[in-house]
Amino acid sequence: MSRRSYAQYCGLARALDLVGERWTLLVVRDLALAPRRFTDLLAGLPGVGTSLLSERLRHLEDQGVVRRAVARRPASGVVYELTGDGHRLAQAMAPLATWGAARLDPDAEAELRPEWVAYALQASFRPEAAAGMHDCYEFRLEGMVFWAVVDDGTLTVTQSKPGRADFTLTTDVPTLAQLGSGLISPRDAVTSGRARFRGDPEAGERALRVLGSGAPPQG
């Protein structure tokens, strides 16, 4: 089926021609953290449907944004992963996600998943505050573990363990979202039993400074 085009000699119009259809950018979002099987993508995008997801993945493959790969051991089978161009697209999406986050309805009864919070960290990252920093932060959210690696003003969020973490936060998705937005203080999160902090408190303070707001409790 042919795709409609804006037929405008404009970078934004061309980007929308290529990735502006419904679900396309959400597929890229979910692959930004780690390669995923088709069934994982399907489960993480309620409402997309098998046929539509297949179509979106084929289109992204045709555009050089996504490729198929063999899963790394101990897993097996085929996974989808972002190409270099796909990662550049994911980075370009971060400011748009920041714009959208400022317009989220805090009272909306919408689904919130750990992997979406992980992507939100990339959108909220403050590179100017991270200049000269070299830290690794571990996040444990409702059975999901991922790491945020800060390297002199750059951020990599991954589910592949990069090394020893300077700081570990164990919590649930709503609490992390509230910590990042400053709606709850780290001390209140700990005393209420909603979060556990482990590691260097100064590293935790840096983490919240470059990824959100606030400071971790001392001791």
Tab-separated table of C-alpha atoms in Angstrom:
chain	number	residue	atom	x	y	z
A	1	MET	CA	0.000	0.000	0.000
A	2	SER	CA	1.458	3.348	-1.018
A	3	ARG	CA	2.068	5.928	1.671
A	4	ARG	CA	0.819	9.466	1.517
A	5	SER	CA	3.393	12.237	1.421
A	6	TYR	CA	3.293	15.909	2.357
A	7	ALA	CA	5.258	16.543	-0.863
A	8	GLN	CA	7.160	19.398	0.796
A	9	TYR	CA	10.895	20.027	0.481
A	10	CYS	CA	11.237	20.334	4.251
A	11	GLY	CA	13.124	18.183	6.730
A	12	LEU	CA	10.237	18.052	9.196
A	13	ALA	CA	7.741	17.127	6.483
A	14	ARG	CA	10.088	14.417	5.224
A	15	ALA	CA	10.532	13.025	8.733
A	16	LEU	CA	6.757	12.857	9.115
A	17	ASP	CA	6.511	11.115	5.745
A	18	LEU	CA	8.861	8.417	7.051
A	19	VAL	CA	7.968	7.975	10.717
A	20	GLY	CA	4.861	10.040	11.345
A	21	GLU	CA	2.299	7.243	11.252
A	22	ARG	CA	0.646	6.023	14.431
A	23	TRP	CA	2.716	3.626	16.593
A	24	THR	CA	5.926	4.127	14.587
A	25	LEU	CA	7.746	6.358	17.067
A	26	LEU	CA	6.532	4.236	19.982
A	27	VAL	CA	8.189	1.202	18.390
A	28	VAL	CA	11.419	3.207	18.210
A	29	ARG	CA	10.974	4.296	21.833
A	30	ASP	CA	10.628	0.703	23.011
A	31	LEU	CA	13.707	-0.402	21.046
A	32	ALA	CA	15.822	2.491	22.325
A	33	LEU	CA	16.515	0.681	25.600
A	34	ALA	CA	17.239	-2.815	24.294
A	35	PRO	CA	16.552	-5.197	21.389
A	36	ARG	CA	13.179	-6.916	21.687
A	37	ARG	CA	11.332	-9.873	20.239
A	38	PHE	CA	8.189	-9.294	18.236
A	39	THR	CA	6.093	-10.688	21.092
A	40	ASP	CA	7.782	-8.302	23.566
A	41	LEU	CA	6.975	-5.328	21.358
A	42	LEU	CA	3.415	-6.522	20.927
A	43	ALA	CA	2.931	-6.911	24.682
A	44	GLY	CA	4.418	-3.462	25.309
A	45	LEU	CA	2.135	-1.680	22.854
A	46	PRO	CA	-1.425	-2.585	23.867
A	47	GLY	CA	-3.816	-1.979	21.006
A	48	VAL	CA	-1.349	-2.057	18.137
A	49	GLY	CA	-2.387	-5.444	16.713
A	50	THR	CA	-0.175	-8.094	15.124
A	51	SER	CA	-0.663	-7.062	11.494
A	52	LEU	CA	-0.106	-3.362	12.129
A	53	LEU	CA	3.024	-3.976	14.192
A	54	SER	CA	4.414	-6.204	11.438
A	55	GLU	CA	3.746	-3.450	8.911
A	56	ARG	CA	5.421	-0.791	11.037
A	57	LEU	CA	8.485	-2.975	11.605
A	58	ARG	CA	8.809	-3.767	7.894
A	59	HIS	CA	8.631	-0.066	7.089
A	60	LEU	CA	11.279	0.796	9.694
A	61	GLU	CA	13.502	-1.949	8.311
A	62	ASP	CA	13.056	-0.576	4.793
A	63	GLN	CA	14.097	2.874	6.033
A	64	GLY	CA	17.237	1.531	7.757
A	65	VAL	CA	15.959	2.445	11.227
A	66	VAL	CA	15.451	-1.107	12.527
A	67	ARG	CA	17.130	-4.422	11.728
A	68	ARG	CA	16.700	-8.028	12.764
A	69	ALA	CA	19.387	-9.752	14.790
A	70	VAL	CA	19.979	-13.030	16.592
A	71	ALA	CA	19.322	-12.702	20.315
A	72	ARG	CA	22.368	-12.869	22.544
A	73	ARG	CA	22.805	-15.878	24.796
A	74	PRO	CA	21.278	-17.176	26.985
A	75	ALA	CA	18.247	-15.984	24.987
A	76	SER	CA	17.542	-17.351	21.531
A	77	GLY	CA	15.566	-16.457	18.438
A	78	VAL	CA	15.248	-13.252	16.447
A	79	VAL	CA	15.027	-9.783	17.945
A	80	TYR	CA	14.544	-6.319	16.495
A	81	GLU	CA	17.098	-3.636	17.278
A	82	LEU	CA	17.793	-0.047	16.298
A	83	THR	CA	20.488	0.716	13.748
A	84	GLY	CA	22.812	3.682	14.194
A	85	ASP	CA	20.310	5.800	12.302
A	86	GLY	CA	17.577	4.430	14.549
A	87	HIS	CA	19.454	5.548	17.661
A	88	ARG	CA	19.845	9.015	16.133
A	89	LEU	CA	16.088	9.092	15.613
A	90	ALA	CA	15.507	8.037	19.237
A	91	GLN	CA	17.756	10.882	20.386
A	92	ALA	CA	15.884	13.339	18.179
A	93	MET	CA	12.610	12.173	19.762
A	94	ALA	CA	13.774	13.067	23.304
A	95	PRO	CA	12.979	16.832	23.082
A	96	LEU	CA	9.534	15.978	21.717
A	97	ALA	CA	8.992	13.630	24.681
A	98	THR	CA	10.035	16.440	27.046
A	99	TRP	CA	7.515	18.754	25.413
A	100	GLY	CA	4.807	16.119	25.790
A	101	ALA	CA	5.732	15.313	29.395
A	102	ALA	CA	5.074	18.912	30.405
A	103	ARG	CA	1.518	18.435	29.115
A	104	LEU	CA	0.730	15.128	30.808
A	105	ASP	CA	-2.380	15.089	32.975
A	106	PRO	CA	-1.251	13.886	36.424
A	107	ASP	CA	-4.780	12.666	37.138
A	108	ALA	CA	-5.183	10.716	33.915
A	109	GLU	CA	-5.800	6.980	34.309
A	110	ALA	CA	-3.227	5.977	31.724
A	111	GLU	CA	-0.833	3.040	31.745
A	112	LEU	CA	2.736	3.662	32.878
A	113	ARG	CA	5.479	1.066	32.330
A	114	PRO	CA	9.089	0.827	33.574
A	115	GLU	CA	10.557	0.912	30.055
A	116	TRP	CA	8.723	4.150	29.317
A	117	VAL	CA	10.207	5.710	32.435
A	118	ALA	CA	13.649	4.553	31.290
A	119	TYR	CA	13.137	6.367	27.987
A	120	ALA	CA	11.886	9.435	29.871
A	121	LEU	CA	15.269	9.646	31.610
A	122	GLN	CA	16.841	10.315	28.233
A	123	ALA	CA	14.304	13.047	27.575
A	124	SER	CA	14.886	14.720	30.955
A	125	PHE	CA	18.699	14.433	30.861
A	126	ARG	CA	20.573	17.711	31.373
A	127	PRO	CA	23.854	17.435	29.455
A	128	GLU	CA	25.139	20.812	30.612
A	129	ALA	CA	24.857	19.686	34.248
A	130	ALA	CA	26.660	16.424	33.436
A	131	ALA	CA	29.778	17.949	31.880
A	132	GLY	CA	32.876	16.250	33.299
A	133	MET	CA	30.841	13.571	35.093
A	134	HIS	CA	31.540	9.838	34.773
A	135	ASP	CA	28.894	7.901	36.704
A	136	CYS	CA	26.826	4.734	36.435
A	137	TYR	CA	23.390	4.588	38.064
A	138	GLU	CA	21.357	1.426	38.511
A	139	PHE	CA	17.558	1.503	38.594
A	140	ARG	CA	15.415	-1.397	39.802
A	141	LEU	CA	11.781	-0.906	38.893
A	142	GLU	CA	9.123	-3.554	39.486
A	143	GLY	CA	11.288	-6.455	38.332
A	144	MET	CA	13.049	-4.508	35.581
A	145	VAL	CA	16.700	-3.454	35.891
A	146	PHE	CA	18.452	-0.868	33.734
A	147	TRP	CA	21.471	1.383	33.967
A	148	ALA	CA	22.055	5.034	33.116
A	149	VAL	CA	25.673	5.762	32.211
A	150	VAL	CA	26.768	9.399	32.259
A	151	ASP	CA	30.003	10.171	30.426
A	152	ASP	CA	31.042	13.825	30.217
A	153	GLY	CA	27.714	15.286	29.169
A	154	THR	CA	26.332	12.218	27.375
A	155	LEU	CA	23.832	9.634	28.583
A	156	THR	CA	23.383	5.987	27.647
A	157	VAL	CA	20.422	4.043	29.068
A	158	THR	CA	20.818	0.285	28.721
A	159	GLN	CA	19.681	-3.073	30.048
A	160	SER	CA	23.161	-4.535	29.501
A	161	LYS	CA	25.146	-4.194	32.711
A	162	PRO	CA	28.007	-1.769	31.973
A	163	GLY	CA	29.956	-2.328	35.184
A	164	ARG	CA	29.766	-1.433	38.842
A	165	ALA	CA	27.058	1.088	39.676
A	166	ASP	CA	27.942	4.122	41.763
A	167	PHE	CA	24.388	4.363	43.003
A	168	THR	CA	21.317	2.098	43.010
A	169	LEU	CA	17.687	3.102	43.350
A	170	THR	CA	15.004	0.478	43.961
A	171	THR	CA	11.441	1.738	43.700
A	172	ASP	CA	8.232	1.562	41.677
A	173	VAL	CA	7.320	3.441	38.523
A	174	PRO	CA	5.062	6.126	40.065
A	175	THR	CA	7.622	6.921	42.772
A	176	LEU	CA	10.472	7.316	40.278
A	177	ALA	CA	8.301	9.597	38.172
A	178	GLN	CA	7.506	11.676	41.259
A	179	LEU	CA	11.166	11.790	42.295
A	180	GLY	CA	12.170	12.973	38.840
A	181	SER	CA	9.550	15.716	38.802
A	182	GLY	CA	10.231	16.810	42.381
A	183	LEU	CA	6.735	15.885	43.627
A	184	ILE	CA	8.267	13.780	46.395
A	185	SER	CA	11.607	14.176	48.156
A	186	PRO	CA	14.073	11.289	48.329
A	187	ARG	CA	13.872	11.340	52.130
A	188	ASP	CA	10.083	11.065	52.084
A	189	ALA	CA	10.280	8.268	49.507
A	190	VAL	CA	12.584	6.287	51.821
A	191	THR	CA	10.771	6.929	55.096
A	192	SER	CA	7.457	5.928	53.517
A	193	GLY	CA	9.018	2.682	52.281
A	194	ARG	CA	8.494	3.559	48.618
A	195	ALA	CA	12.202	3.648	47.689
A	196	ARG	CA	15.579	2.250	48.740
A	197	PHE	CA	18.862	3.991	47.971
A	198	ARG	CA	22.222	2.189	48.022
A	199	GLY	CA	25.693	3.450	47.212
A	200	ASP	CA	27.441	6.788	47.215
A	201	PRO	CA	25.004	9.525	48.368
A	202	GLU	CA	26.934	12.102	46.356
A	203	ALA	CA	26.483	10.006	43.215
A	204	GLY	CA	22.766	9.813	43.991
A	205	GLU	CA	22.649	13.571	44.354
A	206	ARG	CA	24.361	13.940	40.978
A	207	ALA	CA	21.917	11.458	39.431
A	208	LEU	CA	18.886	13.428	40.512
A	209	ARG	CA	20.554	16.660	39.448
A	210	VAL	CA	21.179	15.549	35.870
A	211	LEU	CA	18.126	13.289	35.472
A	212	GLY	CA	15.573	15.012	37.691
A	213	SER	CA	15.523	17.065	40.846
A	214	GLY	CA	16.133	16.730	44.555
A	215	ALA	CA	18.813	14.941	46.561
A	216	PRO	CA	19.017	11.514	48.187
A	217	PRO	CA	18.867	11.118	51.947
A	218	GLN	CA	22.116	11.140	53.865
A	219	GLY	CA	22.686	7.957	55.857
